XYZ file of C-alpha atoms in Angstrom:
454
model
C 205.686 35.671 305.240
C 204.367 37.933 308.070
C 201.022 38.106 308.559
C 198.344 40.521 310.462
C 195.106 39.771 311.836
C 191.969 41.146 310.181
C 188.742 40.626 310.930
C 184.870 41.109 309.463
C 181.096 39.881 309.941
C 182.266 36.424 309.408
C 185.326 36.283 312.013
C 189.291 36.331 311.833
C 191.193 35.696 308.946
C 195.150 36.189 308.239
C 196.087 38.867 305.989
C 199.836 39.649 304.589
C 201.592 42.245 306.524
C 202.692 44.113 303.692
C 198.896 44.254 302.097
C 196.576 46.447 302.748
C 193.714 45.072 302.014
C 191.405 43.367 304.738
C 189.304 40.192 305.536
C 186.621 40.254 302.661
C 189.555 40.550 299.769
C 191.717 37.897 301.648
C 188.449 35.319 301.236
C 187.506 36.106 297.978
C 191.543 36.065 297.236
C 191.784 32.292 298.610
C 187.908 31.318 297.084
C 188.085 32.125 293.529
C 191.926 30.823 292.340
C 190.559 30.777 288.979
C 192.688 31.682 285.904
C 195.153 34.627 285.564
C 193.033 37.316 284.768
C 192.214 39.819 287.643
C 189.903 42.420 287.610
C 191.222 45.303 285.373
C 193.248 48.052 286.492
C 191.089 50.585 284.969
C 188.348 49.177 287.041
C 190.472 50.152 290.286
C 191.038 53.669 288.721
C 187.641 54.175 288.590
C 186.706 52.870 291.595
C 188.903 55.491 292.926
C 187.664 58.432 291.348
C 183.679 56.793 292.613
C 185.285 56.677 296.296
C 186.656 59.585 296.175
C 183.745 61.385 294.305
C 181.217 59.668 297.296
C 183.043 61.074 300.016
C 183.359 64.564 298.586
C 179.540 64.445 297.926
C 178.860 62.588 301.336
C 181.152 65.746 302.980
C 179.030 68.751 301.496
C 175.499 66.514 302.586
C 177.036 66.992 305.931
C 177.401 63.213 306.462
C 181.196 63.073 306.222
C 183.671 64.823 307.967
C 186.277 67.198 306.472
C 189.581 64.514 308.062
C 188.173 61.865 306.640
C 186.909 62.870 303.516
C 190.542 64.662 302.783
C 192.373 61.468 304.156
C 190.144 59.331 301.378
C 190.926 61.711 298.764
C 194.518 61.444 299.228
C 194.647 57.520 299.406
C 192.049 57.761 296.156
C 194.323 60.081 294.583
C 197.402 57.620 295.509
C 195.431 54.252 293.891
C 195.050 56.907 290.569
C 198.719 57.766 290.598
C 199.436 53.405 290.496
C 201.092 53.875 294.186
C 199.306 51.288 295.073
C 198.413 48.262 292.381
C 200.074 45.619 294.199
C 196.854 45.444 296.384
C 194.246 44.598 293.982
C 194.848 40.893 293.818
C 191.338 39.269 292.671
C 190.198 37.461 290.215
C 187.938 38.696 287.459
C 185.927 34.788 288.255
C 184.451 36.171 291.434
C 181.354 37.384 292.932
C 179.017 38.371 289.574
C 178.300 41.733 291.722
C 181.684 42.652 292.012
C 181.094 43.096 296.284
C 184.403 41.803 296.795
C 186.667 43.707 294.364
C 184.015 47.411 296.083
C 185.558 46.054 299.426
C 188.948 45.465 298.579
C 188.964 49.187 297.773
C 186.927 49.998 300.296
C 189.967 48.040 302.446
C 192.994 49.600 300.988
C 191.374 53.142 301.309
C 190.898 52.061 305.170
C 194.040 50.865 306.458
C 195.873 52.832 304.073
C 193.970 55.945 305.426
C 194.513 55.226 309.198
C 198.232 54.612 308.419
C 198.538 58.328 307.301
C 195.900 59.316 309.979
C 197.989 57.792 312.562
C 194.641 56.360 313.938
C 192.028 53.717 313.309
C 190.060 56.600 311.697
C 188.183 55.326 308.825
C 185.916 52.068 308.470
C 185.567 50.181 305.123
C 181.940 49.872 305.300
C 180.891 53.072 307.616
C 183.220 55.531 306.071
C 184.534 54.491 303.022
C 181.139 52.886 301.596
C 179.126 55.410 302.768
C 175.967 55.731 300.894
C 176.837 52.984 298.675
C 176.427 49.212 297.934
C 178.521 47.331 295.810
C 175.291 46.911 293.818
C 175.591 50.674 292.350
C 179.726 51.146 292.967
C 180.691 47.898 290.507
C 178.255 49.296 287.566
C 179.575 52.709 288.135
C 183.209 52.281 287.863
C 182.186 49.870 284.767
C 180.671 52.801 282.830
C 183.083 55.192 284.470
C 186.094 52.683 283.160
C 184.868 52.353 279.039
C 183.647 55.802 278.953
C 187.441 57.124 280.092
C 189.591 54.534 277.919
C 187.249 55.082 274.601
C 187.153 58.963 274.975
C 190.923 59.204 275.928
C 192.692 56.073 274.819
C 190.662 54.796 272.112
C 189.715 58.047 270.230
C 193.250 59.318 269.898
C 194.543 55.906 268.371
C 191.821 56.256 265.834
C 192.567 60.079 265.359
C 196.109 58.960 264.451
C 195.257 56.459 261.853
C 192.534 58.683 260.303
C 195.148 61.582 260.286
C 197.975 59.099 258.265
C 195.184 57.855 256.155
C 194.445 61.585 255.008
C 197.469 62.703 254.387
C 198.473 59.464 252.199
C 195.054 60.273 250.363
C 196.932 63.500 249.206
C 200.756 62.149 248.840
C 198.786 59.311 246.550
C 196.019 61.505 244.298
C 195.653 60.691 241.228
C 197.311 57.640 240.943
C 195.038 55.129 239.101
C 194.710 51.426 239.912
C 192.651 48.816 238.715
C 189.717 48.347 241.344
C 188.964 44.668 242.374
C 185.244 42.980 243.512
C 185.121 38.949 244.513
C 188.614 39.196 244.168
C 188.353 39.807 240.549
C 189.041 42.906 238.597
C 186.314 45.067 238.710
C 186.526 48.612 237.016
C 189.050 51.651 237.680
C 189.759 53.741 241.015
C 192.028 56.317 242.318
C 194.772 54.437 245.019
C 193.184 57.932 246.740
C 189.745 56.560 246.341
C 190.392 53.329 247.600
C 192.330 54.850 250.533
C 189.426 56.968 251.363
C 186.975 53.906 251.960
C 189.393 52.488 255.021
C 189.573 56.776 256.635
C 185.943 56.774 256.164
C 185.768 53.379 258.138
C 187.529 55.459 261.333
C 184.917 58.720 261.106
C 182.362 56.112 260.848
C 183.131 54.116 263.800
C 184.029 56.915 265.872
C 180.345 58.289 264.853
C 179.199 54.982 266.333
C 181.452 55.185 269.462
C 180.524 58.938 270.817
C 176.504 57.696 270.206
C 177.398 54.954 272.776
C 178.473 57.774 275.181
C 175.573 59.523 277.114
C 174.381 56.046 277.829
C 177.875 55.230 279.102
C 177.761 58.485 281.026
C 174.668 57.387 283.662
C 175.785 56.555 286.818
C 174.245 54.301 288.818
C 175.761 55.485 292.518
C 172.823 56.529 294.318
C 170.888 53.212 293.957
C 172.128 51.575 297.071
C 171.348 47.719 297.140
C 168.499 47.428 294.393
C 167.940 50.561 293.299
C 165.676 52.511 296.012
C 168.706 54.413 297.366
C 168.237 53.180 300.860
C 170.827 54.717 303.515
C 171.770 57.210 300.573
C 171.131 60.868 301.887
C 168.554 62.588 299.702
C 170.656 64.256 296.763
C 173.307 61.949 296.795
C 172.989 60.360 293.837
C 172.952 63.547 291.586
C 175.897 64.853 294.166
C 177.905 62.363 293.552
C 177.554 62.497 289.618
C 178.696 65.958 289.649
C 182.098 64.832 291.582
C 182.386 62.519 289.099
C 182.470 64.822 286.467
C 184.438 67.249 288.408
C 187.187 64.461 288.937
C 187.136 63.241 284.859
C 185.939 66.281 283.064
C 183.598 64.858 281.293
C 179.724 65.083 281.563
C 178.738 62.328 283.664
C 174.937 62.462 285.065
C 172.866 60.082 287.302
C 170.584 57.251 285.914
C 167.134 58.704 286.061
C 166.074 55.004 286.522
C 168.424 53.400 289.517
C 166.337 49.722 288.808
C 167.348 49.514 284.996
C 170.783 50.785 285.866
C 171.640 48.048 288.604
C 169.759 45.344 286.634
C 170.646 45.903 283.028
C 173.737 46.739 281.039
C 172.740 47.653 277.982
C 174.494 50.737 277.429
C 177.428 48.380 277.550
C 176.012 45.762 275.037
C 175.561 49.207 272.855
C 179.133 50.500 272.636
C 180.392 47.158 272.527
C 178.351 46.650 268.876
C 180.308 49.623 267.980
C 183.747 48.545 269.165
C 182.817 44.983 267.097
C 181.933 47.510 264.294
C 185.359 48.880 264.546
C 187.088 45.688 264.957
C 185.338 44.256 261.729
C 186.763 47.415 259.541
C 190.569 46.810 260.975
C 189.837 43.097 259.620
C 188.621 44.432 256.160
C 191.459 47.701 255.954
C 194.414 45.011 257.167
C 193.225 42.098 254.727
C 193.098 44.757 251.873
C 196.263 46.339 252.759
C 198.583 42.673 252.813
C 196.204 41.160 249.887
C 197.700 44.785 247.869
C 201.450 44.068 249.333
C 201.176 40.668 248.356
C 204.350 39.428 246.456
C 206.539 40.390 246.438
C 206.645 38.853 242.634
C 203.969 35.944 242.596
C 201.241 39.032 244.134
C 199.598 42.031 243.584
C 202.453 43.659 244.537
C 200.737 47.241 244.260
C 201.938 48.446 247.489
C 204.922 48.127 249.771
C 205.284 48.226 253.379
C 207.520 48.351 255.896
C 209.760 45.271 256.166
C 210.086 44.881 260.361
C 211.127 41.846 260.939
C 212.240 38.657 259.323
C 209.713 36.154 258.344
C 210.643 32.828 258.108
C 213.164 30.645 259.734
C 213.917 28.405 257.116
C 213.108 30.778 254.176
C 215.842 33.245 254.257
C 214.975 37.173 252.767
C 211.070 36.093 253.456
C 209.173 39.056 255.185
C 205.480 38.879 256.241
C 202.523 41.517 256.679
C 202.960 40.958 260.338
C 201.293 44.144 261.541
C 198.265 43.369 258.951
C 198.198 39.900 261.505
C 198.281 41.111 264.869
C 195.639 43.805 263.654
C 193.388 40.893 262.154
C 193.981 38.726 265.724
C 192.648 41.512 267.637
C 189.469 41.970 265.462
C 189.358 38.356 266.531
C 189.412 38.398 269.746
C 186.620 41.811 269.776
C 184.256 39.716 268.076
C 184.939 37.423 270.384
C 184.416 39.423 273.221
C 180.829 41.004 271.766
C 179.201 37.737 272.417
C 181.037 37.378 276.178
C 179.731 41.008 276.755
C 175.920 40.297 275.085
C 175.439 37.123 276.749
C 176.702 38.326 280.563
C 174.079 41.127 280.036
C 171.632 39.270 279.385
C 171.939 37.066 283.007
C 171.209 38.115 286.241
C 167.709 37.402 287.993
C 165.175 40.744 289.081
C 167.019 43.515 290.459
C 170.926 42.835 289.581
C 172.956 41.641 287.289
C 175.440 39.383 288.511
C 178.002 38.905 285.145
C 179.460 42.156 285.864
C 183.257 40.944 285.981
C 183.158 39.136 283.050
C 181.759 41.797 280.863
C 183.488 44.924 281.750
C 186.682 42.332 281.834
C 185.297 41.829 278.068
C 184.470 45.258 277.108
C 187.662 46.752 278.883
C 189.952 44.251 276.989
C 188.837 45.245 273.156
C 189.242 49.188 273.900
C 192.710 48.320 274.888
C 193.520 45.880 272.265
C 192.205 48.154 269.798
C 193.747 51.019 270.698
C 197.233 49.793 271.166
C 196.858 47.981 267.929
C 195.724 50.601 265.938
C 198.739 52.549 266.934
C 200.782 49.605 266.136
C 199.357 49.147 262.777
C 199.873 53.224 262.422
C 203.127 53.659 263.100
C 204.559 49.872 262.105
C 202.505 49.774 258.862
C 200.273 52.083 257.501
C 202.048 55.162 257.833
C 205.281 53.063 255.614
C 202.845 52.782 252.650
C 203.997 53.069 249.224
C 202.562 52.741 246.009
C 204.089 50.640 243.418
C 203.447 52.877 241.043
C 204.534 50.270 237.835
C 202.810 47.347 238.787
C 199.707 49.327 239.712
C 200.103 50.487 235.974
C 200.811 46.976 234.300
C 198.003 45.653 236.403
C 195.504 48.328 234.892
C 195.731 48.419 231.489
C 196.212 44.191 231.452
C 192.462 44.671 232.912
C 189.903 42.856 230.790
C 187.062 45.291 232.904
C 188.540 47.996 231.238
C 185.894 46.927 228.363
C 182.827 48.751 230.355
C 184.109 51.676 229.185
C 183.018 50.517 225.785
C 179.301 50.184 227.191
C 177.614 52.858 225.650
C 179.272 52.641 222.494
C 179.235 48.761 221.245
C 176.620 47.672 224.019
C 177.088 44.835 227.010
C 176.648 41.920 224.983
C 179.577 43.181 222.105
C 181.580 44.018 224.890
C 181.810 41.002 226.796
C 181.890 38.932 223.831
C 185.031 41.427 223.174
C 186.340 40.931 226.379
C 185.806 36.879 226.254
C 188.122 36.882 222.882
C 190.808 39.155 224.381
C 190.885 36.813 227.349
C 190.867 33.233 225.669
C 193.469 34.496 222.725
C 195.703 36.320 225.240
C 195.206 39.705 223.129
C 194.666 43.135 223.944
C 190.726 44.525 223.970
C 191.494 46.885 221.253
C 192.794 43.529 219.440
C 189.860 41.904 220.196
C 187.256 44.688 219.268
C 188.765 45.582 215.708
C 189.191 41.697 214.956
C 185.313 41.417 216.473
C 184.370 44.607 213.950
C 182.424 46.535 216.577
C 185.285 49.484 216.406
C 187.687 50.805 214.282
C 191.488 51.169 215.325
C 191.063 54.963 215.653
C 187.315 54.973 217.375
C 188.808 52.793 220.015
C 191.445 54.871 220.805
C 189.198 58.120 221.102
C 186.284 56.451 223.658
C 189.075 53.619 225.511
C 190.705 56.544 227.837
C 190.502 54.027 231.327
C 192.372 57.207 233.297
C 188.182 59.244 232.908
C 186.732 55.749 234.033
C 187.288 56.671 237.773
């Protein structure tokens, strides 16, 4: 391999020829060989549109000059197209400020800059970081990074799900089910009904998810090292936040406090709860939805699903609720990450935190896995659902809860002693009730109507 000579505060170091990162990323790259995960990609992308956003606002405050604040643009704007991802190499088990994965950008945008300038025209730290410390760039691009993927990759997976779940509350009215509580037959509902609990899930914990947002949408650029702004121009911080939200389209705004934003991430630890809140409905609406599909003759049986793939490898003709199992994995793993995320925020000493990699690694990974899965689940699962219309039939009138009905009419006690006969003699409840006295043949038949029970 062919390598180049780079150099920074600390001295020489060798740097691939094809890279174009510099000296800090090379040490950090050859310090922390820690696991396989690397700081996410939509970290980069917003560190781009942050670089790019602090040179336009360090241009109109007169500090930057029009070359190089159009020759960062254009390498920003490459890094946002994924020209350039082979040149973000580090590991998410760095530095808990982040400073190295700021300068790696802060690298690439150099050298890749003065390759198009022709020149040695930009700096990393003079030009590029201008205005900035890693301190406020690494919690910038983190709330930059989950307020982008929830509004525009998490909100339309959960938009498509809600949208299959209506329309199979329509296809499905009025179909009448027995419902089910402790996994025991409870009383009556509509299949519509019952569908209707998982959609509201969605609209709840989107509610939850676009609450999280204005705290998500606080910059901290502008706070320099610990949050006086030092060698930021006056203006820059609220500047900046206006590129921002220039560059995304959506409302982004300075922190009025600089030391809370550098120091705590709570607006994090706040969305999270609702992605958890999220991820604990997909558990509830997948168990539900292969608990109904069980079968498909020793089940419930009430529903069917799509048949994808093949299920066993000794059992032959044996398919399994796979999508209802990757769903209830990645609920898993969210959960999982809530404590990763709560915990890192809670470290750091006075005026930074310094878990920053591991919890936007955290947060950044359940928006993903939730969106792609909900998709998954959509299109692989949920949007295959049929209702077995005869065993969802058999199952309600073989329903010993079916006696509540009788309630008002015989009282509680009559009608569990009726439903206690029916059950140990294997009879019906209108059986159990004439035999019992409490109703005649004809009386029963005029109050037992289960279909006005729901």
């Amino acid at each position: 391999m062919d390598y180049r000579i780079e150099h920074d505060s600390m001295g020489e170091v060798k740097v691939p020829a094809d890279r174009y990162w510099g000296a800090q990323t090379q040490r950090s790259f050859e310090n922390f060989k820690i696991g396989t995960e690397k700081i996410p990609m939509e970290i980069i992308r917003a560190f781009a549109v942050l670089k790019k956003a602090a040179a336009m606002a360090n241009n109109r405050l007169g500090k930057l000059d029009d070359r190089r604040n159009a020759i960062i643009c254009q390498v920003c704007d490459e890094i946002l197209d994924g020209k350039l991802d082979g040149h973000f190499p580090l590991a998410v088990w760095q530095t808990g400020s982040g400073t190295q994965s700021n300068m790696n950008v802060n690298e690439v945008i150099a050298n890749r800059g003065n390759e198009l300038a022709g020149e040695k025209l930009l700096h990393p730290n003079d030009h590029v970081n201008m205005s900035q410390s890693s301190n406020d760039t690494f919690p910038t691009a983190m709330h930059i990074a989950a307020a982008v993927e929830i509004e525009d990759k998490l909100f339309p997976s959960i938009s498509l799900l809600e949208g299959t779940l209506g329309r199979l509350m329509e296809e499905n009215e009025g179909i009448i089910k027995t419902g089910r509580t402790h996994l025991q037959d409870a009383t009556p509902i509509t299949f519509s009904q019952e569908i209707s609990g998982w959609k509201n899930m969605l609209e709840k914990a989107k509610t939850m998810l676009s609450l999280s947002l204005p705290g998500l949408h606080e910059l901290a650029l502008g706070g320099t090292a610990v949050g006086t702004g030092l060698n930021a121009p006056k203006g820059f911080d609220a500047e900046v936040a206006k590129a921002v939200s220039e560059l995304t389209g959506k409302d982004f705004k300075t922190a009025p406090n600089k030391f809370h934003s550098l120091t705590s991430k709570d607006e994090l630890v706040f969305a999270h709860g609702a992605l958890k809140g999220l991820a604990a409905d997909m558990m509830k609406m997948a168990n539900d939805i292969r608990w109904l599909a069980s079968g498909p003759r020793c089940g419930l049986g009430e529903i069917f699903i799509p048949e994808n793939e093949p299920g066993s490898s000794i059992m032959p003709g044996k398919v399994n609720p796979t999508q209802c199992e990757s769903v209830t994995m990645v609920a898993v793993q969210v959960i999982a990450n809530d404590v990763a995320v709560g915990f890192a925020a809670s470290q750091g000493n006075f005026e930074l935190n310094v878990f920053m990699p591991v919890c936007i690694h955290n947060f950044l990974q359940s928006v993903r896995l939730l969106s792609d899965s909900l998709v998954s689940f959509n299109n692989h699962c949920v949007a295959g659902i049929r209702p077995n219309r005869e065993k969802m039939a058999e199952n309600l009138h073989r329903s010993l809860m079916l006696v509540t009905c009788l309630n008002p009419y015989i009282g509680y006690e009559n009608a569990a002693k009726t439903a206690k006969k029916a059950y140990a003699e294997n009879i019906s409840l209108k059986e159990a009730c004439v035999a019992l006295g409490f109703l005649t043949p004809e009386r029963f038949d005029e109050v037992f109507k289960p279909e006005q029970m729901v």
